[in-house]
Coordinates of C-alpha atoms in Angstrom, one line a residue:
X270 CA 7.9 104.1 -18.7
X271 CA 10.8 106.5 -18.5
X272 CA 14.4 105.2 -18.4
X273 CA 17.8 106.7 -18.6
X274 CA 21.5 105.8 -18.9
X275 CA 24.2 107.0 -16.6
X276 CA 27.5 106.0 -18.2
X277 CA 31.0 106.3 -16.8
X278 CA 34.2 104.5 -16.2
X279 CA 33.5 104.2 -12.4
X280 CA 37.2 103.6 -11.7
X281 CA 36.3 103.6 -8.8
X282 CA 32.7 104.3 -8.1
X283 CA 32.5 107.4 -5.9
X284 CA 30.1 109.1 -3.5
X285 CA 29.3 111.5 -6.3
X286 CA 28.4 108.7 -8.6
X287 CA 26.2 107.2 -6.0
X288 CA 24.4 110.6 -5.5
X289 CA 23.7 110.9 -9.2
X290 CA 22.4 107.3 -9.3
X291 CA 20.2 107.9 -6.2
X292 CA 18.7 111.1 -7.7
X293 CA 18.2 109.5 -11.1
X294 CA 16.5 106.5 -9.5
X295 CA 14.0 108.9 -7.9
X296 CA 13.2 110.6 -11.3
X297 CA 13.2 107.6 -13.6
X298 CA 11.5 104.2 -13.7
X299 CA 14.7 102.5 -14.8
X300 CA 18.3 103.7 -14.6
X301 CA 21.0 101.8 -16.6
X302 CA 24.4 102.5 -14.9
X303 CA 26.8 101.5 -17.7
X304 CA 30.5 100.9 -17.3
X305 CA 32.0 102.3 -20.5
X306 CA 35.1 100.5 -21.6
X307 CA 37.5 102.8 -23.4
X308 CA 39.9 100.8 -25.6
X309 CA 42.3 103.8 -25.6
X310 CA 42.5 104.1 -21.8
X311 CA 43.5 101.4 -19.5
X312 CA 41.6 101.5 -16.2
X313 CA 43.2 100.9 -12.8
X314 CA 40.5 98.7 -11.4
X315 CA 39.5 95.7 -13.7
X316 CA 36.1 96.1 -15.3
X317 CA 34.7 93.0 -13.6
X318 CA 35.5 94.6 -10.2
X319 CA 34.0 97.9 -11.2
X320 CA 30.8 96.1 -12.1
X321 CA 30.9 94.1 -8.9
X322 CA 31.3 97.3 -6.9
X323 CA 28.5 99.1 -8.7
X324 CA 26.2 96.1 -8.2
X325 CA 27.0 96.2 -4.5
X326 CA 26.4 100.0 -4.3
X327 CA 23.1 99.7 -6.3
X328 CA 21.6 96.8 -4.3
X329 CA 19.1 99.1 -2.5
X330 CA 17.8 100.5 -5.8
X331 CA 15.2 98.2 -7.3
X332 CA 15.1 100.2 -10.6
X333 CA 18.8 100.3 -11.3
X334 CA 20.5 98.0 -13.7
X335 CA 24.3 97.7 -14.0
X336 CA 25.6 97.1 -17.5
X337 CA 28.8 97.5 -19.5
X338 CA 29.6 98.6 -23.0
X339 CA 32.7 98.7 -25.2
X340 CA 32.0 101.1 -28.0
X341 CA 30.4 104.4 -28.7
X342 CA 27.8 105.6 -26.2
X343 CA 25.5 106.7 -29.1
X344 CA 25.5 103.1 -30.3
X345 CA 24.7 101.8 -26.8
X346 CA 21.8 104.2 -26.7
X347 CA 20.5 103.1 -30.1
X348 CA 20.9 99.4 -29.4
X349 CA 19.1 99.6 -26.1
X350 CA 16.4 102.0 -27.4
X351 CA 17.4 104.6 -24.8
X352 CA 17.0 108.4 -25.3
X353 CA 17.9 110.0 -22.1
X354 CA 21.5 110.3 -21.0
X355 CA 22.4 111.5 -17.5
X356 CA 25.8 113.2 -16.8
X357 CA 26.9 114.7 -13.5
X358 CA 28.9 118.0 -13.6
X359 CA 31.0 119.3 -10.7
X360 CA 31.9 122.7 -12.1
X361 CA 32.2 125.1 -15.1
X362 CA 35.1 123.3 -16.8
X363 CA 33.3 120.0 -16.6
X364 CA 30.1 121.6 -17.8
X365 CA 31.9 122.7 -21.0
X366 CA 33.3 119.2 -21.6
X367 CA 29.9 117.6 -21.0
X368 CA 28.2 120.1 -23.2
X369 CA 30.5 119.3 -26.1
X370 CA 30.1 115.6 -25.5
X371 CA 26.3 116.1 -25.5
X372 CA 26.5 117.8 -28.9
X373 CA 28.6 115.0 -30.3
X374 CA 26.3 112.3 -29.0
X375 CA 23.4 114.2 -30.5
X376 CA 25.2 114.3 -33.8
X377 CA 25.9 110.6 -33.7
X378 CA 22.4 109.7 -32.6
X379 CA 19.8 112.4 -33.0
X380 CA 17.4 110.7 -30.6
X381 CA 19.7 111.2 -27.6
X382 CA 18.9 113.9 -25.1
X383 CA 21.5 114.7 -22.4
X384 CA 20.5 115.9 -19.0
X385 CA 23.3 117.5 -17.0
X386 CA 22.9 117.1 -13.2
X387 CA 24.9 119.4 -11.0
X388 CA 26.8 117.8 -8.2
X389 CA 25.7 118.4 -4.6
X390 CA 27.9 121.1 -3.2
X391 CA 29.5 118.7 -0.6
X392 CA 30.5 116.4 -3.4
X393 CA 31.9 118.8 -6.0
X394 CA 35.5 117.9 -5.1
X395 CA 35.0 114.1 -5.3
X396 CA 36.5 112.4 -8.2
X397 CA 37.6 108.9 -9.1
X398 CA 41.1 110.2 -9.9
X399 CA 41.4 111.8 -6.4
X400 CA 40.1 108.6 -4.8
X401 CA 42.6 106.5 -6.7
X402 CA 45.6 108.7 -5.8
X403 CA 44.7 108.9 -2.1
X404 CA 44.0 105.2 -1.8
X405 CA 47.2 104.3 -3.6
X406 CA 49.1 105.8 -0.7
X407 CA 46.8 104.4 1.9
X408 CA 45.1 107.7 2.6
X409 CA 41.6 108.1 4.0
X410 CA 39.1 107.8 1.2
X411 CA 36.1 107.8 3.6
X412 CA 33.5 110.1 2.2
X413 CA 34.9 109.9 -1.3
X414 CA 33.6 106.5 -2.1
X415 CA 30.4 104.7 -0.9
X416 CA 30.8 103.2 2.6
X417 CA 29.5 99.8 1.4
X418 CA 32.5 99.3 -0.8
X419 CA 35.2 101.3 1.0
X420 CA 37.2 98.3 2.1
X421 CA 37.0 96.7 -1.4
X422 CA 38.2 99.9 -3.1
X423 CA 41.1 100.3 -0.6
X424 CA 42.2 96.8 -1.2
X425 CA 42.0 97.2 -5.0
X426 CA 43.9 100.5 -5.1
X427 CA 46.5 100.2 -2.3
X428 CA 50.1 100.0 -3.6
X429 CA 50.8 97.7 -0.7
X430 CA 48.5 95.1 -2.4
X431 CA 50.3 95.3 -5.8

């Protein structure tokens, strides 16, 4: 049985994340979508809400498990006996960042193999930071985030609700 881990902050989950989840779910028996908690970086959406949104987005995938982790990704991989790490890349600068992260994860846990999955062309401009900024000013984030959680994300990110 082949499984993989797709980690991220998912602050918020985007259409790009959903595409990587869908494609990974087609390739692997089990996909662990893991909300990584960075103690040095305060997220905008509370972790419990990010998990709830991911669970909503992943309902149609029987082989996707939503999880969370506070600590090093290499430690998560070791503790959960996982070897394959999936990372999405939208362009050359992101490729360089992910390549360096892959080397570092390999140094920390030599069992980890990172697979870089290019974004679909129509999703290469989609990012959580863009969705956050547009939603904060009540702009249209349709197409940037999964339709199933569009209203929830608007509510969580709108400055009017703060």
